[in-house]
Amino acid sequence: MHRGQWVSAARRVSAWLMVGHGRPVACLVMLVLAGWHMWLNDPAWGVLLDYYQRLFPRQEQHWPVVIVDIDEASIAALGQWPWPRTRLAALITATQQAGARAIGLDMILPEADRLSPDLILRERQDVSPMLRQALDTLPANDAILATVMQQAPLVVGRAALAEPTPSAIAVDEQTPVRLHGASPLPHVVPHNGHVTNIAMLERAAPGHGYLNARPDHDGVVRFMPLLVGMQDSIAPALALELARLAAGDAWYSVHTTASGIRGVQIGQRFIATDPDGRLRLYFAGEHERRRVSALAVLQGQATAAVLQDKIAIIGVTALGLAAVVTTPLAPRVDGVEVQAEALENMLSGARLIRPVAMRWWELGSFVVLALTLLVVLPWLRPGVSSVGLFLAGALLTLLGGVVAFLGWRIVCDPSLPVLGNVPVLVVMLTVGLRALHAELEKERLERSLRERELQVARDIQMGLLPAPWAITGLPEHLAFHALLEPAKEVGGDLYDAFMLDDTHFFFLVGDVVGKGVPAAFFMAISWLTDKSRPLYFSSRFLVLKHKSRLPTFGILLL
């Protein structure tokens, strides 16, 4: 790089510092996006991460959770839902006998069974008192179910509500929990009431878990809260309570720091969570190995390998009865599937991880790519090179996110580094295109002025030179012809011819070095000077001698 190039580069850097070529606007956009990113509680937009899960779903090998599916075939064979509690009790018993380690009910039974013997004929006035008395002596369906619940490792479902609700079960009757560190209540979603099962079933069940799965703002379920804040107490979700019962522990532990919840512990198993106590789910999708029909279980047709040493979740999936949610893998998924996915994530340790420092890494990637665009783009011509630089940076960021996802299940959202730099690119390209347009316009004006100058020079040149046929006084035996084609950028060619007297003819040919109007003016001066010399010198010898000092060549014909 020679001295002139160094000087030019220094001037461009100086112009960059003084003017900026749109950098102030781009920097302002960058600061606004960075502040917005840090202000959000969870900056992960989810759309791209959902695409990661669709491309690379979780690969489950052991399928430790089985859904006992009250499907359409079961409804068609055994009658409409809701079933009598006696049939539900039979299903729980059959599931336990098939070898299930723990059983969860993905349903809530808030009212007494209307098919119970003491209630089924309440509205009939034509029934004899003797029949009523006989029915009243039979045990209630709920009592039969409660007896089965007491003998099974069963977890019943509850639903947490934001507003207080009258309930037969006090909110402080929760599973025992050991707290390590600070209180987890400030970090979980608070609730003031809940919907429970009837008191008889609540007292009989060994475990109680909440079914709440809060979707994100776009309606997609990506998390499962393992802990629920219920007034002044902490309560487990259904998946956590099932894991506790399957492990045979009487309590679970919650580890909390000042910055949030680290995780929960069941026996020797530590389950890390997000700071708010939620599990970021890594979905495997629906699979036939995870389901068994309730009809097959009741009829004893389910093989021992299906439920042996597994955790079973009894849920309703029949059309029109199932609770349907949206997951990253599918727009319509049975809610019981999400409970099973959460439990599998806990047992296999396959949950997605988002470190607290990840938002700083995303912010750093965004700033690095933005600064690269701010520094490099002004040196590139707007167009393919500029967009190519942005696409290269975006591709590297996306590739890093994929590697982190596949290698360590780390959730790295490249939305900010990629999409956040689109406004920066647009600002820089807009300013660059405007500068390029101004430069091209300047070149066009300069070229137009130069062409006009050359045209003037040609006009001067051709306007001064005589036409060969316009020379008068030529003898009959003398013919004179001249051809001159002026070059595009040269205006200094000349010639002249005239009769000195009746017997002498003079002509000259000249060329002036240069171009444009200056060369044309110098040609005109030379032409006038050369033309006047033969007229003022009487000696032909002196004329030719003097001509040798001029920028033209003259010949005198005698």
XYZ file of C-alpha atoms in Angstrom, residues 211-409:
199
model
C -52.177 -30.291 35.988
C -51.447 -26.675 35.018
C -49.433 -26.313 31.817
C -49.327 -22.637 30.933
C -48.859 -21.950 27.199
C -46.709 -19.105 25.956
C -48.156 -15.893 24.520
C -48.595 -17.589 21.138
C -50.579 -20.474 22.609
C -47.779 -23.055 22.316
C -46.898 -25.193 25.332
C -43.107 -25.254 25.680
C -42.755 -25.491 29.463
C -44.133 -27.562 32.300
C -44.077 -26.005 35.771
C -42.853 -28.531 38.317
C -43.753 -26.242 41.206
C -46.914 -24.253 41.847
C -47.305 -21.412 44.302
C -50.506 -22.003 46.264
C -51.039 -19.061 48.614
C -48.264 -19.408 51.211
C -47.171 -22.915 50.271
C -45.356 -24.648 47.465
C -47.011 -27.581 45.673
C -45.832 -30.150 43.094
C -47.069 -30.682 39.579
C -48.522 -34.024 38.541
C -45.284 -35.119 36.849
C -43.152 -34.290 39.901
C -45.541 -36.062 42.274
C -45.572 -39.160 40.058
C -41.778 -39.239 40.050
C -41.797 -38.982 43.874
C -44.257 -41.848 44.290
C -42.384 -44.006 41.773
C -39.172 -43.437 43.752
C -40.923 -44.312 47.021
C -39.997 -41.063 48.788
C -42.223 -39.336 51.324
C -41.148 -35.818 50.294
C -39.245 -33.858 47.689
C -36.703 -31.044 48.046
C -36.442 -27.642 46.386
C -33.065 -25.914 46.003
C -33.269 -22.141 45.673
C -30.782 -19.275 45.509
C -31.309 -15.535 45.520
C -31.464 -15.519 41.709
C -34.070 -18.274 41.424
C -34.821 -21.959 41.718
C -31.948 -24.290 40.879
C -34.023 -27.452 40.766
C -35.901 -30.126 42.682
C -34.576 -33.320 44.196
C -36.230 -36.718 44.672
C -34.021 -39.123 46.569
C -30.645 -38.986 44.833
C -32.065 -37.620 41.587
C -31.603 -33.871 41.085
C -33.787 -32.315 38.392
C -32.539 -28.920 37.250
C -35.161 -26.345 36.295
C -35.326 -22.802 35.025
C -35.170 -20.092 37.727
C -38.983 -19.990 37.802
C -39.304 -23.709 38.539
C -40.385 -24.654 35.027
C -39.083 -27.500 32.923
C -38.229 -26.542 29.349
C -39.565 -29.541 27.457
C -37.716 -31.427 24.749
C -40.507 -33.159 22.847
C -40.304 -36.610 21.311
C -43.773 -36.494 19.786
C -46.576 -39.025 19.894
C -45.517 -42.664 19.711
C -47.467 -45.910 19.826
C -45.061 -47.376 22.407
C -46.222 -44.730 24.858
C -49.924 -45.666 24.640
C -52.096 -48.594 25.549
C -55.872 -48.676 25.254
C -57.841 -48.711 28.504
C -60.041 -51.394 26.963
C -57.011 -53.667 26.498
C -55.931 -53.109 30.108
C -59.399 -53.869 31.488
C -59.702 -57.013 29.380
C -56.224 -58.199 30.382
C -54.937 -58.041 26.822
C -52.028 -55.697 27.570
C -48.733 -57.554 27.688
C -46.628 -57.466 30.828
C -43.880 -55.502 29.078
C -46.251 -52.637 28.336
C -46.797 -51.512 31.949
C -44.225 -53.467 33.940
C -42.090 -51.091 36.021
C -43.516 -48.098 34.126
C -45.281 -44.957 35.281
C -48.847 -44.930 33.981
C -51.014 -41.889 33.354
C -54.724 -42.523 32.865
C -56.264 -39.946 30.553
C -59.144 -39.390 28.158
C -58.244 -38.891 24.491
C -61.540 -39.748 22.783
C -62.695 -37.230 20.211
C -64.579 -34.357 21.788
C -63.523 -35.264 25.329
C -59.770 -34.730 25.336
C -58.034 -31.534 26.374
C -56.074 -30.461 23.292
C -52.985 -28.229 23.346
C -50.420 -27.003 20.820
C -46.781 -28.069 21.072
C -43.713 -27.234 18.979
C -44.198 -30.516 17.117
C -47.921 -30.446 16.340
C -50.854 -28.019 16.449
C -53.181 -30.527 18.177
C -51.849 -32.792 20.898
C -53.701 -34.462 23.761
C -52.926 -32.769 27.062
C -51.989 -36.083 28.661
C -49.181 -36.354 26.105
C -47.587 -33.197 27.520
C -47.721 -34.671 31.036
C -45.991 -37.793 29.734
C -43.367 -35.723 27.900
C -42.605 -33.769 31.081
C -42.186 -36.951 33.097
C -39.889 -38.460 30.465
C -37.785 -35.295 30.434
C -37.396 -35.565 34.215
C -36.532 -39.267 34.266
C -34.131 -39.249 31.312
C -32.546 -35.866 32.056
C -33.261 -34.798 28.488
C -34.780 -31.414 29.258
C -33.674 -28.364 27.310
C -31.243 -26.068 29.099
C -31.095 -22.301 28.964
C -28.269 -20.962 31.147
C -28.798 -17.600 32.793
C -25.808 -16.212 30.909
C -27.243 -17.264 27.551
C -29.010 -13.943 26.990
C -25.626 -12.224 27.366
C -24.152 -14.566 24.759
C -27.029 -13.732 22.409
C -26.532 -10.033 23.089
C -22.793 -10.363 22.458
C -23.393 -12.176 19.156
C -25.820 -9.458 18.127
C -23.355 -6.670 18.983
C -20.417 -8.399 17.250
C -22.384 -8.921 14.033
C -23.792 -5.381 14.204
C -20.329 -3.844 14.697
C -18.999 -5.953 11.833
C -21.722 -4.570 9.581
C -21.091 -1.014 10.800
C -17.350 -1.197 10.157
C -17.175 -3.290 6.982
C -20.275 -2.311 4.983
C -19.113 1.267 4.165
C -16.041 -0.248 2.498
C -18.135 -2.556 0.333
C -20.245 -1.634 -2.633
C -23.946 -1.903 -1.700
C -25.451 -5.026 -3.179
C -24.422 -8.656 -3.248
C -21.253 -8.162 -1.185
C -23.058 -6.374 1.644
C -25.925 -8.850 1.799
C -23.455 -11.728 1.510
C -21.564 -10.478 4.562
C -24.785 -10.342 6.566
C -25.879 -13.799 5.400
C -22.481 -15.259 6.297
C -22.725 -13.878 9.835
C -26.321 -15.044 10.169
C -25.412 -18.525 8.928
C -22.595 -18.833 11.471
C -24.963 -17.758 14.248
C -27.622 -20.261 13.186
C -25.027 -23.009 12.917
C -23.816 -22.236 16.432
C -27.385 -22.495 17.720
C -27.877 -25.882 16.038
C -24.586 -27.233 17.430
C -25.503 -26.083 20.957
C -28.950 -27.664 20.626
C -27.756 -31.023 19.331
C -24.601 -31.301 21.410
C -25.704 -30.045 24.812
C -29.479 -29.399 24.481
